[in-house]
PDB file of C-alpha atoms in Angstrom:
ATOM      1  CA  GLY A   1      99.033  84.538  64.685  1.00  0.00           C
ATOM      2  CA  PRO A   2     101.983  83.237  67.738  1.00  0.00           C
ATOM      3  CA  ALA A   3     100.998  79.372  66.869  1.00  0.00           C
ATOM      4  CA  GLY A   4     101.546  79.587  63.597  1.00  0.00           C
ATOM      5  CA  LEU A   5     104.801  81.321  64.065  1.00  0.00           C
ATOM      6  CA  VAL A   6     106.467  79.116  66.746  1.00  0.00           C
ATOM      7  CA  VAL A   7     105.352  76.162  64.727  1.00  0.00           C
ATOM      8  CA  ALA A   8     107.204  77.921  61.725  1.00  0.00           C
ATOM      9  CA  HIS A   9     110.301  78.719  64.067  1.00  0.00           C
ATOM     10  CA  ARG A  10     110.629  75.440  65.489  1.00  0.00           C
ATOM     11  CA  LEU A  11     110.738  73.884  61.808  1.00  0.00           C
ATOM     12  CA  LEU A  12     113.169  75.947  60.175  1.00  0.00           C
ATOM     13  CA  ASP A  13     115.417  75.911  63.355  1.00  0.00           C
ATOM     14  CA  ALA A  14     114.837  72.235  62.683  1.00  0.00           C
ATOM     15  CA  GLY A  15     116.060  72.158  58.899  1.00  0.00           C
ATOM     16  CA  VAL A  16     112.855  71.093  58.000  1.00  0.00           C
ATOM     17  CA  SER A  17     111.529  73.607  54.739  1.00  0.00           C
ATOM     18  CA  CYS A  18     108.424  75.043  55.378  1.00  0.00           C
ATOM     19  CA  VAL A  19     106.082  78.035  53.902  1.00  0.00           C
ATOM     20  CA  LEU A  20     103.841  80.581  56.094  1.00  0.00           C
ATOM     21  CA  ALA A  21     100.737  81.865  54.293  1.00  0.00           C
ATOM     22  CA  GLU A  22      99.270  84.325  56.307  1.00  0.00           C
ATOM     23  CA  ARG A  23      96.163  86.174  54.738  1.00  0.00           C
ATOM     24  CA  LEU A  24      96.867  89.370  56.007  1.00  0.00           C
ATOM     25  CA  SER A  25      99.449  91.836  54.075  1.00  0.00           C
ATOM     26  CA  SER A  26     103.024  92.727  56.218  1.00  0.00           C
ATOM     27  CA  GLU A  27     101.418  95.838  57.248  1.00  0.00           C
ATOM     28  CA  LEU A  28      97.997  95.003  58.290  1.00  0.00           C
ATOM     29  CA  LEU A  29      99.019  91.910  60.518  1.00  0.00           C
ATOM     30  CA  CYS A  30     100.152  93.985  63.211  1.00  0.00           C
ATOM     31  CA  ALA A  31      97.285  96.939  62.893  1.00  0.00           C
ATOM     32  CA  ARG A  32      95.069  95.790  65.484  1.00  0.00           C
ATOM     33  CA  ALA A  33      95.941  94.548  69.668  1.00  0.00           C
ATOM     34  CA  LYS A  34      95.138  91.466  70.908  1.00  0.00           C
ATOM     35  CA  ALA A  35      95.976  89.416  73.759  1.00  0.00           C
ATOM     36  CA  GLY A  36      98.568  89.961  76.094  1.00  0.00           C
ATOM     37  CA  MET A  37      98.690  88.417  79.031  1.00  0.00           C
ATOM     38  CA  LEU A  38     101.238  85.015  78.985  1.00  0.00           C
ATOM     39  CA  GLU A  39     101.609  82.406  81.342  1.00  0.00           C
ATOM     40  CA  HIS A  40     105.096  82.125  82.944  1.00  0.00           C
ATOM     41  CA  ARG A  41     105.671  79.012  81.729  1.00  0.00           C
ATOM     42  CA  CYS A  42     104.704  79.515  78.527  1.00  0.00           C
ATOM     43  CA  VAL A  43     107.593  82.254  78.446  1.00  0.00           C
ATOM     44  CA  ARG A  44     110.327  80.189  80.201  1.00  0.00           C
ATOM     45  CA  ALA A  45     109.660  77.282  77.107  1.00  0.00           C
ATOM     46  CA  LEU A  46     110.302  80.250  74.636  1.00  0.00           C
ATOM     47  CA  GLU A  47     112.695  81.349  76.205  1.00  0.00           C
ATOM     48  CA  THR A  48     114.629  78.110  75.791  1.00  0.00           C
ATOM     49  CA  VAL A  49     114.074  78.406  71.436  1.00  0.00           C
ATOM     50  CA  GLY A  50     115.341  81.645  71.419  1.00  0.00           C
ATOM     51  CA  LEU A  51     111.662  82.926  71.155  1.00  0.00           C
ATOM     52  CA  ALA A  52     111.293  85.130  74.763  1.00  0.00           C
ATOM     53  CA  GLU A  53     113.512  88.237  74.117  1.00  0.00           C
ATOM     54  CA  PRO A  54     110.943  90.360  73.146  1.00  0.00           C
ATOM     55  CA  ILE A  55     108.973  89.681  76.253  1.00  0.00           C
ATOM     56  CA  LEU A  56     111.619  89.818  78.700  1.00  0.00           C
ATOM     57  CA  LYS A  57     113.376  92.423  77.321  1.00  0.00           C
ATOM     58  CA  ASN A  58     109.903  95.419  76.730  1.00  0.00           C
ATOM     59  CA  GLY A  59     107.434  93.429  78.878  1.00  0.00           C
ATOM     60  CA  GLY A  60     105.595  93.761  82.200  1.00  0.00           C
ATOM     61  CA  THR A  61     104.256  91.779  84.490  1.00  0.00           C
ATOM     62  CA  ASN A  62     101.391  90.819  86.576  1.00  0.00           C
ATOM     63  CA  GLY A  63     100.390  88.913  89.622  1.00  0.00           C
ATOM     64  CA  VAL A  64      97.625  90.255  91.617  1.00  0.00           C
ATOM     65  CA  VAL A  65      94.290  89.973  90.214  1.00  0.00           C
ATOM     66  CA  GLU A  66      91.357  92.119  91.490  1.00  0.00           C
ATOM     67  CA  PHE A  67      87.021  90.497  91.412  1.00  0.00           C
ATOM     68  CA  CYS A  68      84.954  92.910  91.748  1.00  0.00           C
ATOM     69  CA  VAL A  69      81.587  91.220  92.670  1.00  0.00           C
ATOM     70  CA  ASN A  70      78.100  92.697  93.954  1.00  0.00           C
ATOM     71  CA  GLY A  71      79.914  95.854  95.090  1.00  0.00           C
ATOM     72  CA  ALA A  72      82.718  94.034  97.039  1.00  0.00           C
ATOM     73  CA  ARG A  73      86.218  94.087  95.661  1.00  0.00           C
ATOM     74  CA  HIS A  74      88.407  90.696  96.435  1.00  0.00           C
ATOM     75  CA  VAL A  75      91.691  90.992  95.702  1.00  0.00           C
ATOM     76  CA  PHE A  76      94.306  87.874  95.129  1.00  0.00           C
ATOM     77  CA  ASP A  77      98.143  88.289  94.975  1.00  0.00           C
ATOM     78  CA  TYR A  78      98.347  84.730  93.127  1.00  0.00           C
ATOM     79  CA  ALA A  79     102.033  85.157  92.415  1.00  0.00           C
ATOM     80  CA  ALA A  80     102.900  85.290  96.192  1.00  0.00           C
ATOM     81  CA  LEU A  81     100.817  81.758  95.992  1.00  0.00           C
ATOM     82  CA  THR A  82     102.828  80.216  93.522  1.00  0.00           C
ATOM     83  CA  GLY A  83     106.400  81.376  94.333  1.00  0.00           C
ATOM     84  CA  GLY A  84     106.371  84.556  93.110  1.00  0.00           C
ATOM     85  CA  HIS A  85     105.086  83.641  89.224  1.00  0.00           C
ATOM     86  CA  GLY A  86     102.299  85.678  87.892  1.00  0.00           C
ATOM     87  CA  HIS A  87     102.071  86.936  84.292  1.00  0.00           C
ATOM     88  CA  PHE A  88     104.030  88.489  81.718  1.00  0.00           C
ATOM     89  CA  VAL A  89     102.364  91.115  79.619  1.00  0.00           C
ATOM     90  CA  TYR A  90     103.015  92.220  76.296  1.00  0.00           C
ATOM     91  CA  PRO A  91     100.849  92.786  73.350  1.00  0.00           C
ATOM     92  CA  GLN A  92     100.557  90.216  71.437  1.00  0.00           C
ATOM     93  CA  HIS A  93     100.348  92.276  68.180  1.00  0.00           C
ATOM     94  CA  LEU A  94     104.329  92.997  68.873  1.00  0.00           C
ATOM     95  CA  LEU A  95     105.225  89.540  69.783  1.00  0.00           C
ATOM     96  CA  VAL A  96     103.650  88.928  66.256  1.00  0.00           C
ATOM     97  CA  ARG A  97     105.658  91.425  64.553  1.00  0.00           C
ATOM     98  CA  ALA A  98     109.427  90.300  66.128  1.00  0.00           C
ATOM     99  CA  TRP A  99     108.359  86.640  65.574  1.00  0.00           C
ATOM    100  CA  MET A 100     107.548  87.502  62.234  1.00  0.00           C
ATOM    101  CA  ASP A 101     110.405  89.865  61.712  1.00  0.00           C
ATOM    102  CA  LEU A 102     113.157  87.313  63.053  1.00  0.00           C
ATOM    103  CA  PHE A 103     111.796  84.288  60.778  1.00  0.00           C
ATOM    104  CA  ILE A 104     112.228  86.059  57.626  1.00  0.00           C
ATOM    105  CA  ALA A 105     115.685  87.455  59.194  1.00  0.00           C
ATOM    106  CA  LYS A 106     116.422  83.667  59.542  1.00  0.00           C
ATOM    107  CA  GLY A 107     115.738  82.827  55.961  1.00  0.00           C
ATOM    108  CA  GLY A 108     111.764  81.541  56.348  1.00  0.00           C
ATOM    109  CA  GLN A 109     109.518  82.376  53.258  1.00  0.00           C
ATOM    110  CA  VAL A 110     106.287  83.934  53.882  1.00  0.00           C
ATOM    111  CA  LEU A 111     103.292  84.729  51.659  1.00  0.00           C
ATOM    112  CA  PHE A 112     101.806  88.057  52.841  1.00  0.00           C
ATOM    113  CA  SER A 113      98.047  88.587  51.407  1.00  0.00           C
ATOM    114  CA  THR A 114      97.429  84.868  50.837  1.00  0.00           C
ATOM    115  CA  GLU A 115      94.513  82.973  51.715  1.00  0.00           C
ATOM    116  CA  VAL A 116      94.507  79.069  51.553  1.00  0.00           C
ATOM    117  CA  THR A 117      91.602  78.299  49.718  1.00  0.00           C
ATOM    118  CA  ASP A 118      91.564  74.834  49.256  1.00  0.00           C
ATOM    119  CA  ILE A 119      93.438  71.620  50.728  1.00  0.00           C
ATOM    120  CA  GLU A 120      93.721  68.121  49.131  1.00  0.00           C
ATOM    121  CA  ALA A 121      94.707  65.121  50.402  1.00  0.00           C
ATOM    122  CA  ARG A 122      96.695  63.116  47.524  1.00  0.00           C
ATOM    123  CA  GLY A 123      97.593  59.824  49.852  1.00  0.00           C
ATOM    124  CA  SER A 124     101.251  58.520  49.822  1.00  0.00           C
ATOM    125  CA  GLU A 125     102.224  61.840  47.584  1.00  0.00           C
ATOM    126  CA  GLY A 126     101.174  64.215  50.509  1.00  0.00           C
ATOM    127  CA  VAL A 127      99.290  67.411  50.401  1.00  0.00           C
ATOM    128  CA  SER A 128      98.441  70.087  47.987  1.00  0.00           C
ATOM    129  CA  VAL A 129      97.590  73.406  49.369  1.00  0.00           C
ATOM    130  CA  HIS A 130      95.838  76.045  46.856  1.00  0.00           C
ATOM    131  CA  ALA A 131      96.348  79.747  47.942  1.00  0.00           C
ATOM    132  CA  ARG A 132      95.592  82.708  46.054  1.00  0.00           C
ATOM    133  CA  ALA A 133      96.675  86.544  46.745  1.00  0.00           C
ATOM    134  CA  PRO A 134      95.183  89.580  45.101  1.00  0.00           C
ATOM    135  CA  ASP A 135      95.129  89.883  41.610  1.00  0.00           C
ATOM    136  CA  ALA A 136      97.473  87.124  41.160  1.00  0.00           C
ATOM    137  CA  PRO A 137      96.757  83.012  39.762  1.00  0.00           C
ATOM    138  CA  LEU A 138      95.659  80.324  41.719  1.00  0.00           C
ATOM    139  CA  LEU A 139      99.348  78.750  43.395  1.00  0.00           C
ATOM    140  CA  GLY A 140      99.619  75.595  44.712  1.00  0.00           C
ATOM    141  CA  ILE A 141     101.943  74.145  47.251  1.00  0.00           C
ATOM    142  CA  ASP A 142     102.623  70.693  47.329  1.00  0.00           C
ATOM    143  CA  CYS A 143     104.244  69.552  50.784  1.00  0.00           C
ATOM    144  CA  GLN A 144     104.074  66.521  52.985  1.00  0.00           C
ATOM    145  CA  LEU A 145     101.959  68.004  56.030  1.00  0.00           C
ATOM    146  CA  VAL A 146     100.011  71.032  56.450  1.00  0.00           C
ATOM    147  CA  VAL A 147      99.528  72.586  59.835  1.00  0.00           C
ATOM    148  CA  LEU A 148      96.368  74.835  60.630  1.00  0.00           C
ATOM    149  CA  ALA A 149      96.821  77.405  62.880  1.00  0.00           C
ATOM    150  CA  GLY A 150      94.102  79.524  62.910  1.00  0.00           C
ATOM    151  CA  GLY A 151      90.466  78.946  63.210  1.00  0.00           C
ATOM    152  CA  ALA A 152      90.008  80.679  59.857  1.00  0.00           C
ATOM    153  CA  GLY A 153      91.218  77.069  57.968  1.00  0.00           C
ATOM    154  CA  ALA A 154      88.696  74.853  60.078  1.00  0.00           C
ATOM    155  CA  GLY A 155      86.679  74.690  57.463  1.00  0.00           C
ATOM    156  CA  LEU A 156      89.538  73.793  54.742  1.00  0.00           C
ATOM    157  CA  MET A 157      90.201  70.086  56.383  1.00  0.00           C
ATOM    158  CA  PRO A 158      89.670  67.674  53.143  1.00  0.00           C
ATOM    159  CA  THR A 159      86.727  64.926  53.549  1.00  0.00           C
ATOM    160  CA  GLY A 160      87.920  62.300  55.458  1.00  0.00           C
ATOM    161  CA  ILE A 161      89.570  63.922  57.810  1.00  0.00           C
ATOM    162  CA  VAL A 162      88.174  63.738  61.445  1.00  0.00           C
ATOM    163  CA  SER A 163      87.891  67.626  62.673  1.00  0.00           C
ATOM    164  CA  HIS A 164      86.325  68.923  66.039  1.00  0.00           C
ATOM    165  CA  GLN A 165      84.640  72.291  66.573  1.00  0.00           C
ATOM    166  CA  HIS A 166      82.713  74.023  69.241  1.00  0.00           C
ATOM    167  CA  GLU A 167      80.929  77.544  69.060  1.00  0.00           C
ATOM    168  CA  HIS A 168      80.669  79.247  72.486  1.00  0.00           C
ATOM    169  CA  PRO A 169      77.404  81.268  73.115  1.00  0.00           C
ATOM    170  CA  PHE A 170      79.257  84.496  73.870  1.00  0.00           C
ATOM    171  CA  ARG A 171      79.618  87.937  72.575  1.00  0.00           C
ATOM    172  CA  TRP A 172      82.935  89.850  73.164  1.00  0.00           C
ATOM    173  CA  LEU A 173      82.897  94.294  73.316  1.00  0.00           C
ATOM    174  CA  THR A 174      86.601  94.760  73.342  1.00  0.00           C
ATOM    175  CA  ALA A 175      87.944  98.308  73.893  1.00  0.00           C
ATOM    176  CA  MET A 176      91.739  99.503  73.658  1.00  0.00           C
ATOM    177  CA  VAL A 177      92.081 102.593  75.349  1.00  0.00           C
ATOM    178  CA  ALA A 178      94.986 105.331  74.949  1.00  0.00           C
ATOM    179  CA  MET A 179      95.460 105.805  78.679  1.00  0.00           C
ATOM    180  CA  PRO A 180      97.401 104.858  81.107  1.00  0.00           C
ATOM    181  CA  PRO A 181      95.641 101.462  83.340  1.00  0.00           C
ATOM    182  CA  LEU A 182      93.756 102.461  86.473  1.00  0.00           C
ATOM    183  CA  GLY A 183      96.030 100.080  87.903  1.00  0.00           C
ATOM    184  CA  GLU A 184      99.079  97.412  87.809  1.00  0.00           C
ATOM    185  CA  ARG A 185      96.778  94.826  88.236  1.00  0.00           C
ATOM    186  CA  THR A 186      94.140  93.004  86.193  1.00  0.00           C
ATOM    187  CA  ILE A 187      90.284  93.665  87.291  1.00  0.00           C
ATOM    188  CA  TYR A 188      87.390  91.452  86.946  1.00  0.00           C
ATOM    189  CA  ALA A 189      83.505  92.039  87.256  1.00  0.00           C
ATOM    190  CA  PRO A 190      81.837  88.764  87.185  1.00  0.00           C
ATOM    191  CA  HIS A 191      77.943  88.828  86.438  1.00  0.00           C
ATOM    192  CA  ARG A 192      75.468  86.482  86.214  1.00  0.00           C
ATOM    193  CA  ARG A 193      74.886  87.641  82.473  1.00  0.00           C
ATOM    194  CA  GLY A 194      78.739  87.743  81.246  1.00  0.00           C
ATOM    195  CA  PHE A 195      81.411  89.936  82.974  1.00  0.00           C
ATOM    196  CA  ALA A 196      83.534  92.875  82.515  1.00  0.00           C
ATOM    197  CA  ALA A 197      87.844  93.039  82.464  1.00  0.00           C
ATOM    198  CA  HIS A 198      90.592  95.714  82.994  1.00  0.00           C
ATOM    199  CA  LEU A 199      93.652  94.859  81.380  1.00  0.00           C
ATOM    200  CA  ARG A 200      96.946  96.338  80.970  1.00  0.00           C
ATOM    201  CA  ARG A 201      98.813  95.991  77.440  1.00  0.00           C
ATOM    202  CA  SER A 202     101.591  98.918  77.910  1.00  0.00           C
ATOM    203  CA  PRO A 203     102.015 102.111  80.066  1.00  0.00           C
ATOM    204  CA  GLU A 204      99.768 103.921  77.901  1.00  0.00           C
ATOM    205  CA  VAL A 205      97.288 101.585  76.758  1.00  0.00           C
ATOM    206  CA  LEU A 206      94.597  99.527  78.463  1.00  0.00           C
ATOM    207  CA  ILE A 207      91.893  96.600  77.403  1.00  0.00           C
ATOM    208  CA  ALA A 208      88.403  96.846  78.539  1.00  0.00           C
ATOM    209  CA  TYR A 209      86.326  94.016  77.990  1.00  0.00           C
ATOM    210  CA  LEU A 210      82.687  93.182  78.046  1.00  0.00           C
ATOM    211  CA  LEU A 211      81.495  89.408  77.419  1.00  0.00           C
ATOM    212  CA  ALA A 212      77.605  88.822  77.588  1.00  0.00           C
ATOM    213  CA  HIS A 213      75.971  85.092  77.408  1.00  0.00           C
ATOM    214  CA  THR A 214      73.706  85.251  74.063  1.00  0.00           C
ATOM    215  CA  ALA A 215      71.282  82.821  75.001  1.00  0.00           C
ATOM    216  CA  ARG A 216      70.152  85.363  78.036  1.00  0.00           C
ATOM    217  CA  ILE A 217      70.173  88.939  75.324  1.00  0.00           C
ATOM    218  CA  ARG A 218      66.994  89.868  74.160  1.00  0.00           C
TER     219      ARG A 218
END
């Protein structure tokens, strides 16, 4: 994902040898659309390390949000209230693809279709990571540090390492629709049991969200 790729790029640019393990194949990595709204300060920070070009070149912007509450519409131009700073709009899966391709072009090493199965702390000798690809023997990687940049890795922390995890009592229903967005702004419809949302991803694609609080579901 974006977090792991930014770390990998920074390490590579600093001359630190690193290996990126990705459990999905190269083909499946970007098969599903995910998030797509980036805060402007995040994009400017990415610009300083050469990772903002796909967003600035191909993305859009959003600075107005609409809340639909009890049948009434409330529109806020938050970009006008923050010196013209809104959000950038760019599909996350396309950003991941661009960053992955750039990482490989720089000489970065990626292990696709490889899932980490175990992380062993070895004291002063560093860390040993065990990973497996389909129809391949178990792979061992000896290293000094490990960055877990995905939720799936939370359960792999070695015994004795302090870890914090929290599960939120919510469930999401997300639909990606191949149609022009209903408008140029983000729309939220809050409700006592959750909310619905309309978010742009591109001129031809929108994302519709429905969130429900599971504690109230019967």
